[in-house]
Amino acid sequence: MREQVSILDGNTFLVSDRRGDIEPAQDFPTGLFSFDTRFLSTWVLTVDGERLHPLSIDDAFSYRTRFFLVPGAPTHFLDAKVSVIRSRSIGGSFAEELTVLNHSGREVEFVVRVDMGADFADLFEIKQARRKKGRATAAPGENELRFTYRREGFHRETTVSSSAAATVDPAGMTFRVCVDPHGEWTTRLTVDTVIYGARGEDIRANLPIGAHRSVAEIHAEHEETVARAPKLGCDCEPLAGAYLRSLNDLAALRYESIALGVRLMAAGLPWFMTLFGRDSIFTSLQVLPFLPDLVPPTITMLAGLQGFRIDDFRDEEPGKILHELRYGETAGFEEQPHSPYYGSADSTPLFVILLDEYERWTGDTALVRQLEAPARGALEWIDTYGDLLGTGYVWYRTRNPATGLENQCWKDSWDAISYSDGRLPGFPRATCETQGYAYDAKLRGARLARTVWNDPAYAERLEREAAELKERFNRDFWLPDREYYALALDPDGRPVDALSSNIGHLLWSGIVDADKAGPVAAHLLGPRLFSGWGVRTLADDQGRYNPIGYHVGTVWPFDNAIIAWGLWRYGFREEAGRICEGIFSASRHFGGRLPEAFAGYERSLTDYPVEYPTACSPQAWSAGTPLLLLRVMLGLEPQGEHLIIDPAVPAGMGRVELLDIPGRWGLVDALGRSRTASDPVRRR
């Protein structure tokens, strides 16, 4: 059973326990957050001095929740003479309506208390248990409590106001109320947050949407997003539920960037509610056939923040695409390098891949022309700063050993890259999937150079380099005695020989030689990697395997979607379908919302996917996973002026059809019917 309940609007979100209470936690960021700062750290409700217990939680919508509660011990529920409803919503800030219901036949007096606190902790201070360096104050007023935090020019504020009369002290509000027989008492608590800029104003106020918006406005935006997406018709309830949930979560994760005032998708609640290079690119790839208009702001923002200098602290290099952008106190005072931080070896080739894929789907050559220089810069980075050892591969080693990331691939936890016996290699490291991305980026850059930038000589050079990389890679990374690719090369060029899910990304990139694709597919769907729910990040016979290890045995939905896409690309339709079935079956146990990761236990062992305790949910590339898997199942692939349809629907799923797919062909049905163009569809 979930212990946390969250609501969100963009990167403003609130995480509480199942009573609706907020208490500071050392291992999980509970509270009200916006732009990486916690504006509420304590929010605890009592009635006559007693904590409440949940009867039911209505959390069908991501931006509002209702808690139905009773005071006292669970053994007293049957005799409860009072109950409480907490109805809360979020829209740039936070509001909660408290309703106390008297179920007795006599008038009753109650003391309702809400303990309140605001520590203004930065997300990194929570994760790393750091102490605050500024000064926080609490100022009671008439039915109002104001919390303020200052550290030099860093100024944040939280104001809580009540619609009912309250006794206010620095630690909260107390209400002494008298409720008629079978009557009720209500107050509305409004929490306003301020992120002060240099001129003393809330810097969000000048954004197009602003700092605050109503539940009705949020609901309308979600409805409009769902309405723009293609209409799914299917006989499989888990697929239908996951698709609708994904669209709503993607809408909820959109936020306005302070930097440029554009709408972006945050990567995931609670730790990653901001722009990420890798995560944002993969999410954009997933949503392209469904909501292509969400993609240009991400591409443009990443291009605008592309590295242009050598900065060891931020791991910045000319042409490099960022890893992560933060707005909090630790980034502002350069205690963390995330303003922005560039510690990612794969976001740069992925940027080129996304730009090409976007043009394939939309035909928007104008954006490709606009971003020609950033794309060329990214391709140049692959062969210069990316190739640390001059071997023709992309390597990584942080320039900032104090606060930089050690692992700069998608599996970026400290122990994610290992030999099969569990030993860790030294640095620099060249992970296999990053070479696949570089290969794909060169081929896609060549296509753009030839068809849009009018530079055939550059296209020929990139194609030649890609061919050389593919030949070199299949020689150096292939382990012939085991029939799979090494996870990485170590600093001496020796294979890091763990069997991992990364080999599935190689199929997606196209770098795998045709004669090696069959063994790779067999490993991915074999018993060591495939749990029945999905492909594990690490095979279960490897030294560091742990079914609840973050990158060493869990199942990541996003990872599986890329693997399924790669299997489809190499013609393994049945294998791709098995992954689709496993992930969609797992989604049913999460209410349609796929988490960041879940445990790698065998499906036959548990009959349900075991939750990973600190998984982000919702997370953007997990929300995008059902969309990409649906694309794989229907076999949708842009090819010039045509849309290829080559289905891989797994047995037992029944009818699956998608209507009004947007793209350069107008609106198309995945049944092969065109709505606006004469001949946009071909079947393989």
XYZ file of C-alpha atoms in Angstrom:
684
model
C 0.000 0.000 0.000
C 1.363 3.409 -0.903
C 2.517 5.406 2.100
C 2.675 8.749 0.267
C -0.039 10.657 -1.540
C 0.904 13.402 -4.004
C -0.748 16.122 -6.026
C 1.016 18.245 -8.605
C 0.735 21.027 -11.119
C 3.896 21.266 -13.178
C 6.877 21.378 -10.849
C 4.761 22.572 -7.918
C 3.788 19.511 -5.932
C 2.786 18.315 -2.487
C 3.611 14.960 -0.897
C 1.870 13.850 2.307
C 1.128 10.645 4.172
C -2.177 8.810 3.842
C -3.769 11.055 6.473
C -2.887 14.133 4.484
C -0.272 15.111 7.064
C 3.209 16.398 6.304
C 6.111 15.790 8.639
C 9.779 16.289 7.734
C 11.312 13.048 6.431
C 15.005 12.274 6.049
C 14.721 9.802 3.178
C 11.819 11.145 1.115
C 10.829 14.731 0.265
C 7.459 15.229 1.931
C 5.992 18.733 1.838
C 4.944 21.460 -0.575
C 7.602 22.189 -3.209
C 8.017 24.603 -6.086
C 11.135 25.168 -8.185
C 13.262 22.929 -5.921
C 12.342 24.641 -2.615
C 10.136 23.188 0.131
C 7.597 25.837 1.147
C 5.774 23.658 3.693
C 7.597 21.064 5.798
C 4.943 20.564 8.510
C 1.173 20.297 8.070
C -0.387 18.097 10.752
C -4.095 18.003 11.619
C -5.485 16.996 15.022
C -8.988 17.045 16.493
C -9.114 17.365 20.284
C -5.437 16.520 20.322
C -5.795 13.253 18.416
C -4.233 12.369 15.076
C -6.542 11.136 12.340
C -6.761 7.824 10.500
C -7.722 7.397 6.840
C -10.916 5.653 5.800
C -10.597 6.371 2.092
C -8.651 8.559 -0.329
C -10.081 9.989 -3.536
C -7.073 10.705 -5.766
C -8.477 10.168 -9.246
C -7.057 13.521 -10.371
C -3.387 14.446 -10.148
C -4.117 18.015 -9.005
C -6.689 17.400 -6.265
C -7.298 14.852 -3.503
C -9.875 14.180 -0.791
C -9.110 12.364 2.455
C -11.925 10.845 4.515
C -10.691 10.538 8.103
C -11.699 9.800 11.682
C -9.861 10.646 14.914
C -8.810 8.082 17.477
C -7.496 4.558 17.293
C -8.660 2.208 14.507
C -10.498 0.084 17.099
C -12.866 3.002 17.715
C -13.915 3.473 14.071
C -17.288 1.787 14.532
C -18.207 4.220 17.308
C -16.874 7.347 15.630
C -19.093 10.348 16.312
C -17.021 12.694 14.197
C -15.327 12.483 10.822
C -13.182 14.883 8.821
C -12.862 15.528 5.104
C -9.706 17.179 3.792
C -10.246 18.423 0.233
C -7.070 19.819 -1.290
C -5.968 21.138 -4.638
C -2.848 22.557 -6.200
C -2.402 25.161 -8.892
C 0.932 26.911 -8.585
C 0.233 26.907 -4.841
C -1.948 24.937 -2.434
C -5.402 25.113 -0.835
C -7.112 22.779 1.624
C -10.716 22.792 2.789
C -11.230 21.209 6.210
C -14.714 19.948 7.046
C -15.545 18.525 10.488
C -18.793 16.536 10.588
C -20.676 15.901 13.832
C -22.508 12.567 13.581
C -24.035 12.740 17.061
C -27.448 14.035 18.036
C -26.059 16.770 20.255
C -24.026 19.931 19.863
C -20.324 19.247 20.244
C -17.314 21.495 20.737
C -14.066 20.584 19.034
C -10.523 21.912 19.115
C -9.137 21.671 15.584
C -5.414 22.264 15.274
C -3.129 22.441 12.234
C 0.576 22.457 13.055
C 2.467 24.328 10.354
C 6.099 24.834 9.458
C 8.291 25.881 6.539
C 11.974 24.977 6.511
C 12.578 26.157 2.896
C 14.841 23.183 2.323
C 16.435 22.710 -1.069
C 15.815 19.261 -2.570
C 19.542 18.564 -2.436
C 19.611 19.526 1.249
C 16.965 16.875 1.895
C 18.760 14.252 -0.188
C 22.139 14.971 1.390
C 20.980 15.957 4.921
C 22.492 19.456 4.834
C 21.719 22.258 7.270
C 20.278 25.603 6.222
C 22.611 28.607 6.068
C 20.033 31.390 5.940
C 17.522 32.724 8.481
C 13.906 31.595 8.727
C 11.200 33.473 10.666
C 7.515 32.923 11.453
C 5.162 35.894 11.913
C 1.597 35.293 13.197
C -1.126 37.686 12.055
C -4.914 37.872 12.047
C -6.016 34.476 10.710
C -2.662 34.352 8.919
C 0.788 32.879 9.435
C 3.735 34.074 7.362
C 7.024 32.160 7.044
C 10.042 33.928 5.540
C 13.518 32.774 4.592
C 16.480 34.930 3.569
C 20.043 34.200 2.621
C 21.647 37.211 1.002
C 19.674 37.698 -2.232
C 17.813 34.395 -1.893
C 14.338 35.245 -0.539
C 11.371 32.872 -0.255
C 8.047 33.215 1.553
C 5.035 31.090 2.531
C 1.776 32.616 3.769
C -1.057 30.521 5.206
C -4.452 32.198 5.592
C -7.728 30.871 6.973
C -11.292 31.719 5.998
C -12.423 31.010 9.586
C -11.350 32.737 12.793
C -8.247 31.147 14.248
C -5.825 31.549 17.102
C -2.462 31.847 15.363
C 0.958 31.161 16.852
C 4.386 30.689 15.193
C 3.802 26.932 14.886
C 0.273 26.804 13.483
C -3.416 27.610 13.865
C -6.019 26.497 16.414
C -9.780 26.571 15.833
C -12.293 26.228 18.693
C -15.543 25.305 17.009
C -19.050 24.347 18.007
C -20.886 22.035 15.616
C -24.654 21.510 15.668
C -26.181 18.015 15.894
C -25.499 16.262 12.573
C -23.964 19.517 11.372
C -20.582 20.499 9.987
C -17.890 23.157 10.258
C -15.606 24.227 7.429
C -12.612 26.439 6.865
C -10.480 26.997 3.806
C -6.732 27.214 4.284
C -4.867 28.905 1.456
C -1.108 28.604 1.121
C 0.580 31.218 -1.068
C 4.240 30.917 -1.999
C 6.559 33.621 -3.293
C 9.857 33.200 -5.150
C 11.293 36.700 -4.901
C 13.339 38.130 -7.728
C 15.845 40.983 -7.692
C 13.082 43.601 -7.936
C 11.075 42.237 -5.029
C 8.390 40.526 -7.130
C 7.431 36.883 -7.567
C 9.462 35.895 -10.612
C 6.666 33.527 -11.699
C 4.171 36.366 -11.959
C 5.490 37.445 -15.379
C 5.253 33.983 -16.896
C 2.358 33.416 -19.333
C 0.421 31.279 -16.847
C 1.718 32.997 -13.726
C 2.164 31.737 -10.188
C -1.421 30.653 -9.517
C -4.272 29.101 -11.444
C -7.567 27.518 -10.529
C -8.564 23.864 -10.464
C -10.955 24.616 -13.321
C -8.092 25.976 -15.436
C -5.917 22.945 -14.704
C -8.768 20.562 -15.451
C -9.476 22.326 -18.741
C -5.813 22.049 -19.771
C -5.760 18.333 -18.993
C -8.962 17.769 -20.925
C -7.583 19.706 -23.881
C -4.370 17.654 -23.881
C -6.293 14.382 -23.886
C -8.590 15.682 -26.622
C -5.606 16.529 -28.885
C -4.143 13.032 -28.624
C -5.193 10.200 -30.955
C -8.235 8.195 -29.893
C -7.482 4.659 -28.758
C -9.912 1.835 -29.383
C -9.024 -1.518 -27.863
C -10.328 -4.585 -26.069
C -7.541 -4.598 -23.467
C -8.507 -2.707 -20.300
C -4.932 -2.347 -18.931
C -3.853 -0.767 -22.217
C -6.804 1.634 -22.279
C -6.284 2.620 -18.641
C -2.544 3.112 -18.997
C -2.985 5.232 -22.128
C -5.448 7.631 -20.488
C -3.416 7.827 -17.296
C -0.277 8.601 -19.276
C -1.886 11.481 -21.125
C -3.136 12.998 -17.871
C 0.231 12.578 -16.136
C 2.106 14.137 -19.038
C -0.267 17.096 -18.860
C 0.287 17.358 -15.096
C 4.082 17.322 -15.447
C 4.169 20.343 -17.754
C 5.590 23.465 -16.122
C 6.777 26.924 -17.088
C 10.497 27.450 -17.154
C 11.666 30.532 -15.302
C 14.614 30.778 -17.694
C 12.646 31.253 -20.930
C 8.983 31.129 -19.931
C 8.245 28.109 -22.160
C 6.197 25.032 -21.253
C 8.376 22.008 -20.530
C 7.824 18.590 -18.994
C 9.334 17.908 -15.583
C 11.130 14.564 -15.393
C 9.472 13.044 -12.325
C 8.023 13.478 -8.856
C 9.478 14.011 -6.305
C 13.212 14.261 -7.028
C 13.291 15.324 -10.677
C 10.700 18.061 -11.134
C 12.753 19.985 -13.658
C 14.281 19.828 -17.129
C 16.655 16.934 -17.776
C 18.549 16.377 -20.991
C 18.296 12.614 -21.282
C 14.876 12.187 -19.622
C 13.270 15.055 -21.518
C 14.614 13.775 -24.845
C 13.396 10.226 -24.306
C 9.992 11.489 -23.192
C 9.808 13.641 -26.315
C 10.621 10.617 -28.485
C 7.839 8.687 -26.778
C 5.141 11.345 -27.229
C 5.999 12.393 -30.800
C 3.303 10.376 -32.619
C 0.689 11.466 -30.087
C 1.378 15.038 -28.920
C 4.073 16.419 -31.259
C 3.458 20.015 -30.161
C 4.971 19.208 -26.738
C 8.372 18.579 -28.315
C 9.635 21.884 -29.851
C 9.912 23.737 -26.501
C 12.171 20.972 -25.157
C 14.408 20.904 -28.234
C 14.639 24.690 -28.292
C 15.402 24.952 -24.583
C 18.133 22.311 -24.749
C 19.683 24.049 -27.743
C 19.536 27.420 -26.002
C 21.396 26.050 -22.975
C 23.957 24.065 -24.978
C 27.463 24.185 -23.534
C 29.823 26.773 -25.007
C 32.883 26.742 -22.711
C 35.051 24.536 -20.522
C 33.656 24.644 -16.979
C 34.985 21.871 -14.748
C 32.514 22.600 -11.940
C 29.497 22.077 -14.217
C 31.079 19.419 -16.468
C 30.357 21.837 -19.303
C 32.048 21.548 -22.715
C 31.384 23.259 -26.080
C 28.531 21.516 -27.900
C 27.432 19.439 -24.910
C 23.734 19.176 -24.027
C 22.820 19.668 -20.381
C 22.008 16.929 -17.925
C 19.947 18.833 -15.356
C 18.743 22.366 -14.591
C 17.896 23.446 -11.030
C 16.485 26.616 -9.491
C 17.082 26.077 -5.772
C 19.365 27.583 -3.167
C 22.238 25.101 -3.493
C 22.452 25.688 -7.234
C 22.173 29.451 -6.797
C 25.070 29.550 -4.321
C 27.088 27.024 -6.397
C 27.066 24.364 -3.704
C 25.751 22.085 -6.452
C 26.720 22.468 -10.130
C 23.168 22.312 -11.475
C 22.765 25.791 -12.919
C 22.798 23.999 -15.346
C 24.843 20.820 -14.971
C 26.223 18.964 -18.017
C 27.249 15.610 -16.502
C 25.704 13.369 -19.145
C 27.547 11.558 -21.941
C 24.427 10.554 -23.845
C 22.158 13.617 -23.913
C 24.267 15.186 -26.689
C 23.850 12.437 -29.340
C 20.243 11.959 -28.179
C 19.594 15.636 -28.965
C 20.450 15.040 -32.637
C 18.338 11.875 -32.684
C 15.320 13.758 -31.332
C 15.708 16.606 -33.833
C 15.705 14.156 -36.722
C 12.837 12.057 -35.360
C 10.797 15.217 -34.843
C 11.274 16.233 -38.482
C 10.408 12.726 -39.685
C 7.057 12.883 -37.920
C 6.131 16.521 -38.479
C 7.979 17.671 -41.599
C 8.956 20.814 -39.677
C 12.137 21.673 -41.563
C 12.025 25.251 -40.276
C 13.007 24.148 -36.764
C 15.756 21.906 -38.180
C 17.194 24.871 -40.072
C 16.920 27.058 -36.982
C 18.829 24.514 -34.894
C 21.458 23.578 -37.479
C 24.306 25.157 -35.505
C 23.421 23.443 -32.188
C 23.032 20.096 -34.000
C 26.413 20.472 -35.698
C 27.915 21.466 -32.359
C 26.510 18.321 -30.749
C 27.918 16.130 -33.528
C 31.281 17.851 -33.164
C 31.263 17.173 -29.400
C 30.921 13.420 -30.052
C 34.250 13.337 -31.900
C 36.150 15.807 -29.715
C 35.360 16.254 -26.040
C 33.261 13.085 -26.017
C 36.193 10.962 -27.243
C 38.380 11.402 -24.178
C 40.885 8.711 -25.163
C 40.957 9.299 -28.921
C 39.701 5.777 -29.666
C 36.596 6.717 -31.644
C 34.221 6.063 -28.723
C 32.302 8.367 -26.395
C 33.776 8.138 -22.884
C 32.860 9.859 -19.647
C 34.737 10.975 -16.554
C 33.547 13.876 -14.461
C 35.614 17.052 -14.388
C 34.187 17.691 -10.916
C 35.045 14.792 -8.559
C 33.656 16.686 -5.544
C 30.010 17.133 -6.605
C 29.811 15.791 -10.170
C 28.198 12.522 -11.226
C 30.482 9.490 -11.476
C 28.322 7.580 -13.943
C 27.095 9.766 -16.775
C 24.979 7.276 -18.701
C 21.271 6.629 -18.082
C 22.197 4.168 -15.324
C 23.877 6.867 -13.289
C 23.966 5.376 -9.778
C 27.421 4.646 -8.381
C 27.313 0.836 -8.798
C 25.418 0.626 -12.092
C 28.404 -0.211 -14.327
C 30.202 -3.383 -13.293
C 31.951 -6.498 -14.509
C 29.968 -9.726 -14.378
C 31.664 -10.662 -11.077
C 30.554 -7.371 -9.483
C 33.833 -5.443 -9.623
C 33.639 -1.801 -10.670
C 35.802 -0.516 -13.552
C 37.856 2.630 -13.396
C 37.311 5.864 -15.316
C 36.842 6.916 -18.015
C 34.131 4.490 -19.098
C 32.526 3.970 -22.495
C 29.097 2.362 -22.095
C 27.739 0.367 -25.017
C 24.415 2.147 -25.520
C 26.131 5.544 -25.743
C 28.097 4.296 -28.757
C 24.810 3.200 -30.306
C 23.351 6.661 -29.757
C 26.456 8.235 -31.332
C 26.119 5.940 -34.367
C 22.437 6.793 -34.761
C 23.124 10.519 -34.295
C 25.666 10.483 -37.112
C 23.265 8.772 -39.519
C 20.413 11.072 -38.574
C 22.668 14.121 -38.786
C 23.678 12.951 -42.262
C 20.034 12.769 -43.328
C 19.374 16.280 -42.061
C 22.543 17.579 -43.736
C 21.524 16.103 -47.064
C 17.787 16.891 -47.040
C 17.561 20.134 -45.051
C 20.960 21.808 -44.634
C 22.039 21.247 -48.255
C 25.482 19.968 -47.289
C 26.031 16.601 -49.044
C 29.749 16.568 -48.254
C 29.021 16.758 -44.511
C 26.393 14.037 -44.925
C 28.886 11.728 -46.633
C 31.452 12.331 -43.902
C 28.969 11.509 -41.143
C 27.826 8.355 -42.935
C 31.421 7.226 -43.346
C 32.151 7.874 -39.675
C 29.002 5.974 -38.669
C 30.012 2.949 -40.751
C 33.480 2.962 -39.203
C 32.009 3.240 -35.703
C 29.663 0.310 -36.329
C 32.497 -1.902 -37.571
C 34.766 -0.922 -34.678
C 32.012 -1.356 -32.100
C 31.017 -4.851 -33.263
C 34.671 -5.860 -33.025
C 35.500 -4.372 -29.617
C 32.265 -4.758 -27.625
C 31.061 -8.175 -28.846
C 31.776 -11.105 -26.517
C 31.753 -14.092 -28.903
C 31.851 -16.764 -26.222
C 28.769 -15.280 -24.509
C 26.988 -13.916 -27.588
C 26.165 -10.499 -26.185
C 27.726 -7.050 -26.104
C 29.796 -5.853 -23.160
C 28.136 -3.281 -20.932
C 31.144 -0.958 -21.391
C 34.855 -0.657 -22.026
C 37.156 0.139 -19.122
C 40.026 2.675 -19.322
C 42.338 0.027 -20.793
C 39.860 -0.858 -23.516
C 38.900 -4.162 -21.893
C 35.233 -5.263 -21.946
C 33.142 -4.675 -18.839
C 31.347 -7.961 -19.317
C 28.119 -7.738 -17.282
C 24.918 -8.847 -19.043
C 22.522 -5.921 -18.874
C 19.454 -4.391 -20.477
C 21.665 -1.843 -22.255
C 22.057 -4.261 -25.158
C 18.415 -3.640 -26.041
C 19.187 0.036 -26.672
C 21.754 -1.133 -29.231
C 18.967 -2.720 -31.277
C 17.074 0.575 -31.203
C 20.115 2.498 -32.420
C 20.757 0.072 -35.294
C 24.425 -0.475 -34.490
C 24.006 -4.248 -34.048
C 25.268 -6.418 -36.931
C 22.475 -8.501 -38.437
C 24.099 -11.817 -37.477
C 24.293 -10.743 -33.810
C 20.704 -9.505 -33.435
C 19.227 -12.973 -32.855
C 21.449 -13.846 -29.883
C 20.880 -10.385 -28.388
C 17.105 -10.813 -28.640
C 17.377 -14.279 -27.092
C 19.261 -12.871 -24.101
C 16.752 -10.036 -23.619
C 13.823 -12.470 -23.480
C 15.788 -15.212 -21.722
C 15.264 -16.167 -18.077
C 18.285 -14.242 -16.776
C 17.071 -10.845 -17.980
C 13.306 -11.186 -18.553
C 11.265 -11.380 -15.337
C 7.912 -11.950 -17.019
C 6.927 -8.345 -16.302
C 9.831 -6.883 -18.240
C 13.571 -6.887 -18.877
C 15.696 -6.408 -15.770
C 18.426 -3.793 -15.761
C 20.944 -6.510 -14.828
C 20.774 -10.269 -15.342
C 20.001 -12.303 -12.248
C 23.283 -14.258 -12.320
C 25.542 -11.199 -12.274
C 27.679 -10.255 -9.284
C 25.790 -7.099 -8.391
C 22.294 -8.351 -9.174
C 19.659 -7.206 -6.697
C 15.951 -7.303 -7.624
C 15.422 -4.110 -5.652
C 18.705 -2.452 -6.641
C 18.121 0.847 -8.443
C 19.994 0.008 -11.669
C 21.169 -3.517 -10.881
C 18.087 -5.707 -11.182
C 14.919 -3.635 -11.173
C 12.636 -3.348 -14.193
C 12.359 0.148 -15.718
C 9.311 0.690 -17.954
C 11.104 3.329 -20.051
C 14.037 0.959 -20.610
C 11.660 -1.761 -21.742
C 9.901 0.548 -24.182
C 13.217 1.350 -25.899
C 14.106 -2.349 -25.952
C 10.733 -3.247 -27.513
C 11.275 -0.511 -30.117
C 14.687 -2.004 -30.921
C 13.334 -5.543 -31.174
C 10.647 -4.315 -33.569
C 13.283 -2.527 -35.656
C 15.176 -5.803 -36.173
C 12.029 -7.747 -37.008
C 11.468 -9.506 -33.673
C 7.734 -8.848 -33.541
C 6.807 -11.636 -31.113
C 9.577 -10.680 -28.696
C 8.569 -7.013 -28.801
C 4.972 -8.052 -28.146
C 5.984 -10.069 -25.082
C 7.561 -6.994 -23.529
C 4.468 -4.934 -24.346
C 2.232 -7.522 -22.691
C 4.397 -7.719 -19.576
C 4.581 -3.967 -19.022
C 0.884 -3.370 -19.683
C -0.033 -6.235 -17.340
C 2.192 -4.665 -14.684
C 0.528 -1.263 -15.178
C -2.806 -2.700 -14.027
C -1.316 -3.265 -10.555
C -0.215 0.392 -10.362
C -3.624 1.832 -11.266
C -2.462 2.437 -14.831
C 0.409 4.708 -13.700
C 3.729 3.034 -14.377
C 6.349 4.001 -11.777
C 9.965 4.857 -12.463
C 10.958 1.271 -11.672
C 9.700 -1.846 -9.943
C 11.412 -4.908 -8.521
C 12.922 -7.563 -10.746
C 11.369 -10.590 -9.046
C 10.061 -13.389 -11.252
C 6.441 -12.954 -12.303
C 5.684 -16.511 -11.212
C 7.039 -15.771 -7.732
C 4.737 -12.879 -6.792
C 1.865 -12.780 -9.341
C 2.112 -8.998 -9.123
C 4.947 -6.504 -9.653
C 6.643 -5.587 -6.384
C 6.981 -1.841 -5.800
C 10.389 -0.193 -5.650
C 10.254 1.803 -2.388
C 11.457 5.218 -3.584
C 10.406 5.158 -7.242
C 9.325 8.438 -8.785
C 5.640 8.458 -9.698
C 4.500 10.011 -11.893
C 7.661 10.103 -13.954
C 7.721 11.532 -17.464
C 9.466 8.719 -19.340
C 7.385 6.144 -17.480
C 4.248 8.080 -18.400
C 5.469 8.078 -21.992
C 6.111 4.323 -21.974
C 2.534 3.195 -22.837
C 2.584 5.575 -25.799
C 5.829 4.181 -27.188
C 4.720 0.597 -26.565
C 1.485 1.348 -28.402
C 3.529 2.675 -31.313
C 5.544 -0.570 -31.297
C 2.438 -2.742 -31.151
C 0.908 -0.956 -34.128
C 4.244 -0.839 -35.953
C 4.129 2.885 -36.690
C 7.263 4.222 -38.375
C 7.673 7.364 -40.502
C 9.414 6.720 -43.806
C 9.704 9.761 -46.047
C 6.259 10.922 -47.039
C 4.662 7.718 -45.782
C 3.726 6.145 -42.474
C 4.664 2.471 -42.268
C 2.286 0.163 -40.378
C 3.740 -3.200 -39.345
C 1.935 -4.470 -36.225
C 3.414 -6.452 -33.346
C 0.254 -6.810 -31.230
C 0.771 -9.616 -28.694
C -1.644 -12.510 -28.634
C -4.577 -12.038 -26.292
C -4.772 -8.254 -26.547
C -7.531 -8.337 -29.144
C -8.474 -5.231 -31.112
C -6.073 -2.281 -30.925
C -6.623 0.747 -33.151
C -5.553 4.355 -33.062
C -7.472 7.146 -34.777
C -6.325 10.614 -35.829
C -2.555 10.228 -35.529
C -1.004 13.671 -36.200
C 1.976 14.085 -38.502
C 3.235 15.301 -41.846
C 0.560 13.126 -43.488
C -2.309 15.031 -41.878
C -4.443 12.861 -39.621
C -4.031 9.126 -40.120
C -5.623 6.044 -38.584
C -3.432 3.108 -37.636
C -5.915 1.011 -39.592
C -4.382 2.482 -42.741
C -6.972 5.160 -43.446
C -5.958 8.723 -44.275
C -8.064 11.628 -43.075
C -6.433 14.456 -45.017
C -3.762 13.091 -47.374
C -4.056 10.945 -50.487
C -1.556 8.133 -49.851
C 0.207 8.508 -46.510
C 0.217 4.877 -45.365
C 2.054 1.776 -46.443
C 1.929 -1.692 -44.900
C 4.925 -3.969 -44.725
